[in-house]
PDB file of C-alpha atoms in Angstrom:
ATOM      1  CA  MET A  30      97.772 129.364 184.327  1.00 56.00           C
ATOM      2  CA  SER A  31      96.538 129.857 180.521  1.00 67.00           C
ATOM      3  CA  PRO A  32      99.233 128.378 178.535  1.00 79.00           C
ATOM      4  CA  VAL A  33     101.651 130.653 176.270  1.00 90.00           C
ATOM      5  CA  ILE A  34     101.398 131.305 172.475  1.00 94.00           C
ATOM      6  CA  LYS A  35     104.567 132.016 170.962  1.00 95.00           C
ATOM      7  CA  GLU A  36     106.001 131.445 167.471  1.00 94.00           C
ATOM      8  CA  HIS A  37     109.136 132.649 165.540  1.00 94.00           C
ATOM      9  CA  ALA A  38     108.571 134.931 162.581  1.00 93.00           C
ATOM     10  CA  ARG A  39     110.449 136.485 160.242  1.00 93.00           C
ATOM     11  CA  ALA A  40     109.724 140.623 159.180  1.00 94.00           C
ATOM     12  CA  ARG A  41     111.156 142.726 156.713  1.00 94.00           C
ATOM     13  CA  LEU A  42     112.101 145.890 157.835  1.00 92.00           C
ATOM     14  CA  VAL A  43     110.953 149.176 155.425  1.00 92.00           C
ATOM     15  CA  THR A  44     113.229 151.056 154.435  1.00 84.00           C
ATOM     16  CA  ASP A  45     114.989 153.491 151.495  1.00 81.00           C
ATOM     17  CA  ALA A  46     117.192 149.813 150.955  1.00 77.00           C
ATOM     18  CA  ARG A  47     117.003 148.079 148.204  1.00 82.00           C
ATOM     19  CA  ASP A  48     116.743 145.259 149.966  1.00 84.00           C
ATOM     20  CA  LEU A  49     114.596 145.238 152.514  1.00 81.00           C
ATOM     21  CA  PRO A  50     116.672 143.753 156.030  1.00 88.00           C
ATOM     22  CA  VAL A  51     114.758 140.474 157.260  1.00 92.00           C
ATOM     23  CA  VAL A  52     114.743 140.648 161.586  1.00 93.00           C
ATOM     24  CA  PRO A  53     113.682 137.443 163.897  1.00 95.00           C
ATOM     25  CA  VAL A  54     110.646 138.097 166.350  1.00 96.00           C
ATOM     26  CA  GLU A  55     108.421 135.950 168.499  1.00 97.00           C
ATOM     27  CA  LEU A  56     104.924 136.602 168.082  1.00 97.00           C
ATOM     28  CA  ARG A  57     103.637 136.035 171.857  1.00 96.00           C
ATOM     29  CA  TYR A  58      99.794 135.832 173.134  1.00 96.00           C
ATOM     30  CA  ASP A  59      98.689 134.768 176.458  1.00 92.00           C
ATOM     31  CA  THR A  60      95.082 135.208 177.410  1.00 85.00           C
ATOM     32  CA  ALA A  61      96.349 136.049 181.669  1.00 87.00           C
ATOM     33  CA  ASP A  62      98.174 139.182 179.873  1.00 87.00           C
ATOM     34  CA  ASP A  63      95.422 140.454 177.507  1.00 88.00           C
ATOM     35  CA  PRO A  64      93.370 138.230 175.200  1.00 88.00           C
ATOM     36  CA  HIS A  65      92.484 140.990 172.832  1.00 92.00           C
ATOM     37  CA  THR A  66      96.550 141.720 172.375  1.00 95.00           C
ATOM     38  CA  ILE A  67      98.999 140.184 170.187  1.00 96.00           C
ATOM     39  CA  ARG A  68     102.824 140.955 171.317  1.00 97.00           C
ATOM     40  CA  VAL A  69     105.702 141.707 168.645  1.00 97.00           C
ATOM     41  CA  ALA A  70     109.010 141.000 169.959  1.00 96.00           C
ATOM     42  CA  PHE A  71     111.620 142.085 168.005  1.00 94.00           C
ATOM     43  CA  ALA A  72     115.570 141.341 169.146  1.00 89.00           C
ATOM     44  CA  GLY A  73     117.491 144.036 170.886  1.00 88.00           C
ATOM     45  CA  GLY A  74     114.374 144.191 173.104  1.00 91.00           C
ATOM     46  CA  THR A  75     111.994 146.344 171.762  1.00 93.00           C
ATOM     47  CA  GLU A  76     108.302 144.781 171.595  1.00 95.00           C
ATOM     48  CA  TRP A  77     105.055 146.016 170.098  1.00 96.00           C
ATOM     49  CA  ALA A  78     101.291 145.840 171.681  1.00 96.00           C
ATOM     50  CA  VAL A  79      99.058 145.225 168.605  1.00 97.00           C
ATOM     51  CA  GLU A  80      95.461 144.698 169.015  1.00 97.00           C
ATOM     52  CA  ARG A  81      94.360 140.816 167.489  1.00 96.00           C
ATOM     53  CA  GLU A  82      91.684 142.084 166.031  1.00 96.00           C
ATOM     54  CA  LEU A  83      93.178 144.853 164.204  1.00 98.00           C
ATOM     55  CA  LEU A  84      96.088 142.671 162.279  1.00 97.00           C
ATOM     56  CA  GLU A  85      93.091 140.481 161.542  1.00 97.00           C
ATOM     57  CA  ARG A  86      90.439 143.200 159.871  1.00 97.00           C
ATOM     58  CA  GLY A  87      94.322 144.544 158.220  1.00 97.00           C
ATOM     59  CA  LEU A  88      94.847 141.553 156.623  1.00 96.00           C
ATOM     60  CA  ARG A  89      91.701 142.565 154.518  1.00 96.00           C
ATOM     61  CA  SER A  90      92.131 146.205 154.124  1.00 97.00           C
ATOM     62  CA  PRO A  91      93.646 149.418 155.624  1.00 98.00           C
ATOM     63  CA  VAL A  92      92.898 150.203 159.300  1.00 98.00           C
ATOM     64  CA  GLU A  93      93.969 152.268 162.251  1.00 97.00           C
ATOM     65  CA  HIS A  94      93.785 152.204 165.034  1.00 96.00           C
ATOM     66  CA  ASP A  95      95.639 154.430 168.571  1.00 93.00           C
ATOM     67  CA  SER A  96      99.586 154.419 166.792  1.00 96.00           C
ATOM     68  CA  TYR A  97      99.209 151.553 164.718  1.00 98.00           C
ATOM     69  CA  ARG A  98      97.910 151.199 160.841  1.00 98.00           C
ATOM     70  CA  VAL A  99      98.226 147.331 159.245  1.00 98.00           C
ATOM     71  CA  TRP A 100      97.011 146.775 155.713  1.00 97.00           C
ATOM     72  CA  PRO A 101      97.380 144.087 153.069  1.00 97.00           C
ATOM     73  CA  CYS A 102     100.321 143.921 150.628  1.00 95.00           C
ATOM     74  CA  GLY A 103      99.208 142.065 147.852  1.00 91.00           C
ATOM     75  CA  ARG A 104      97.658 138.748 149.275  1.00 89.00           C
ATOM     76  CA  ALA A 105     100.896 137.182 150.790  1.00 95.00           C
ATOM     77  CA  GLN A 106     101.799 139.893 152.963  1.00 96.00           C
ATOM     78  CA  LEU A 107     101.126 142.130 155.596  1.00 97.00           C
ATOM     79  CA  VAL A 108     102.658 145.901 156.755  1.00 97.00           C
ATOM     80  CA  VAL A 109     102.090 147.017 160.301  1.00 97.00           C
ATOM     81  CA  GLU A 110     103.167 150.370 160.742  1.00 97.00           C
ATOM     82  CA  LEU A 111     104.318 152.607 164.196  1.00 97.00           C
ATOM     83  CA  HIS A 112     103.684 156.068 164.567  1.00 96.00           C
ATOM     84  CA  SER A 113     105.751 157.214 167.831  1.00 93.00           C
ATOM     85  CA  ALA A 114     107.721 160.356 169.433  1.00 93.00           C
ATOM     86  CA  THR A 115     110.527 158.801 168.118  1.00 90.00           C
ATOM     87  CA  GLY A 116     109.240 158.432 164.397  1.00 92.00           C
ATOM     88  CA  VAL A 117     107.565 155.907 161.963  1.00 94.00           C
ATOM     89  CA  GLU A 118     108.642 152.282 162.181  1.00 94.00           C
ATOM     90  CA  VAL A 119     107.545 149.490 159.237  1.00 96.00           C
ATOM     91  CA  VAL A 120     107.623 146.031 159.050  1.00 96.00           C
ATOM     92  CA  GLN A 121     106.107 143.855 156.597  1.00 96.00           C
ATOM     93  CA  PHE A 122     104.902 140.136 157.835  1.00 96.00           C
ATOM     94  CA  ASP A 123     104.222 137.209 155.259  1.00 95.00           C
ATOM     95  CA  SER A 124     100.559 136.920 155.901  1.00 95.00           C
ATOM     96  CA  ALA A 125     100.712 132.760 156.243  1.00 95.00           C
ATOM     97  CA  PRO A 126     102.545 132.314 159.478  1.00 94.00           C
ATOM     98  CA  LEU A 127     100.669 135.105 161.023  1.00 95.00           C
ATOM     99  CA  ILE A 128      97.577 134.009 160.125  1.00 96.00           C
ATOM    100  CA  ARG A 129      98.289 130.546 161.172  1.00 95.00           C
ATOM    101  CA  PHE A 130      99.647 132.370 164.399  1.00 97.00           C
ATOM    102  CA  LEU A 131      96.241 134.431 164.743  1.00 96.00           C
ATOM    103  CA  ARG A 132      94.328 130.783 164.424  1.00 95.00           C
ATOM    104  CA  ARG A 133      96.236 129.099 167.087  1.00 94.00           C
ATOM    105  CA  THR A 134      95.153 132.530 169.574  1.00 93.00           C
ATOM    106  CA  HIS A 135      91.447 131.914 168.762  1.00 90.00           C
ATOM    107  CA  THR A 136      91.593 128.662 170.023  1.00 87.00           C
ATOM    108  CA  GLU A 137      93.699 129.075 173.091  1.00 82.00           C
ATOM    109  CA  ALA A 138      90.965 131.557 173.604  1.00 79.00           C
ATOM    110  CA  ARG A 139      87.613 129.765 173.344  1.00 80.00           C
ATOM    111  CA  ALA A 140      89.606 127.543 175.300  1.00 77.00           C
ATOM    112  CA  ALA A 141      90.797 130.168 178.570  1.00 72.00           C
ATOM    113  CA  GLU A 142      86.672 130.930 177.918  1.00 74.00           C
ATOM    114  CA  ALA A 143      84.668 127.431 177.800  1.00 71.00           C
ATOM    115  CA  PRO A 144      83.389 126.496 181.643  1.00 65.00           C
ATOM    116  CA  GLY A 145      86.116 124.964 183.830  1.00 61.00           C
ATOM    117  CA  ALA A 146      89.074 126.058 181.696  1.00 54.00           C
ATOM    118  CA  ARG A 147      90.178 127.950 184.708  1.00 50.00           C
ATOM    119  CA  PRO A 148      90.270 126.310 188.277  1.00 46.00           C
ATOM    120  CA  GLU A 149      87.891 127.955 191.061  1.00 45.00           C
ATOM    121  CA  ALA A 150      89.253 129.099 194.200  1.00 39.00           C
ATOM    122  CA  ALA A 151      88.679 126.516 197.191  1.00 37.00           C
ATOM    123  CA  PRO A 152      86.019 127.364 199.428  1.00 39.00           C
ATOM    124  CA  ALA A 153      87.116 129.433 202.350  1.00 39.00           C
TER     125      ALA A 153
END
């Protein structure tokens, strides 16, 4: 069983408001679920499934894949935009906690891929 990496973070909802509202989110990574995906859970039950590579590339330059657009906002923030049938949602993350979380996911992914990391099935 692979450990699940969870980290609480804050995101700013990008709206017309003068001050962007801050919302708590939970970043989650589980190699057993999908080793290429980061889950971002918002209060109220909304959850985004974003490719880890998309977030990493978006820290350096604007990228787009499927319904997501990701781009750096200055040196310290990252913007993630989701297009859906109900509209467009945009959130802004501080880059430093996100980078730390992504590094932890790489460490876990390497451990999961290492020989002997997963128990083998017992012979019948």
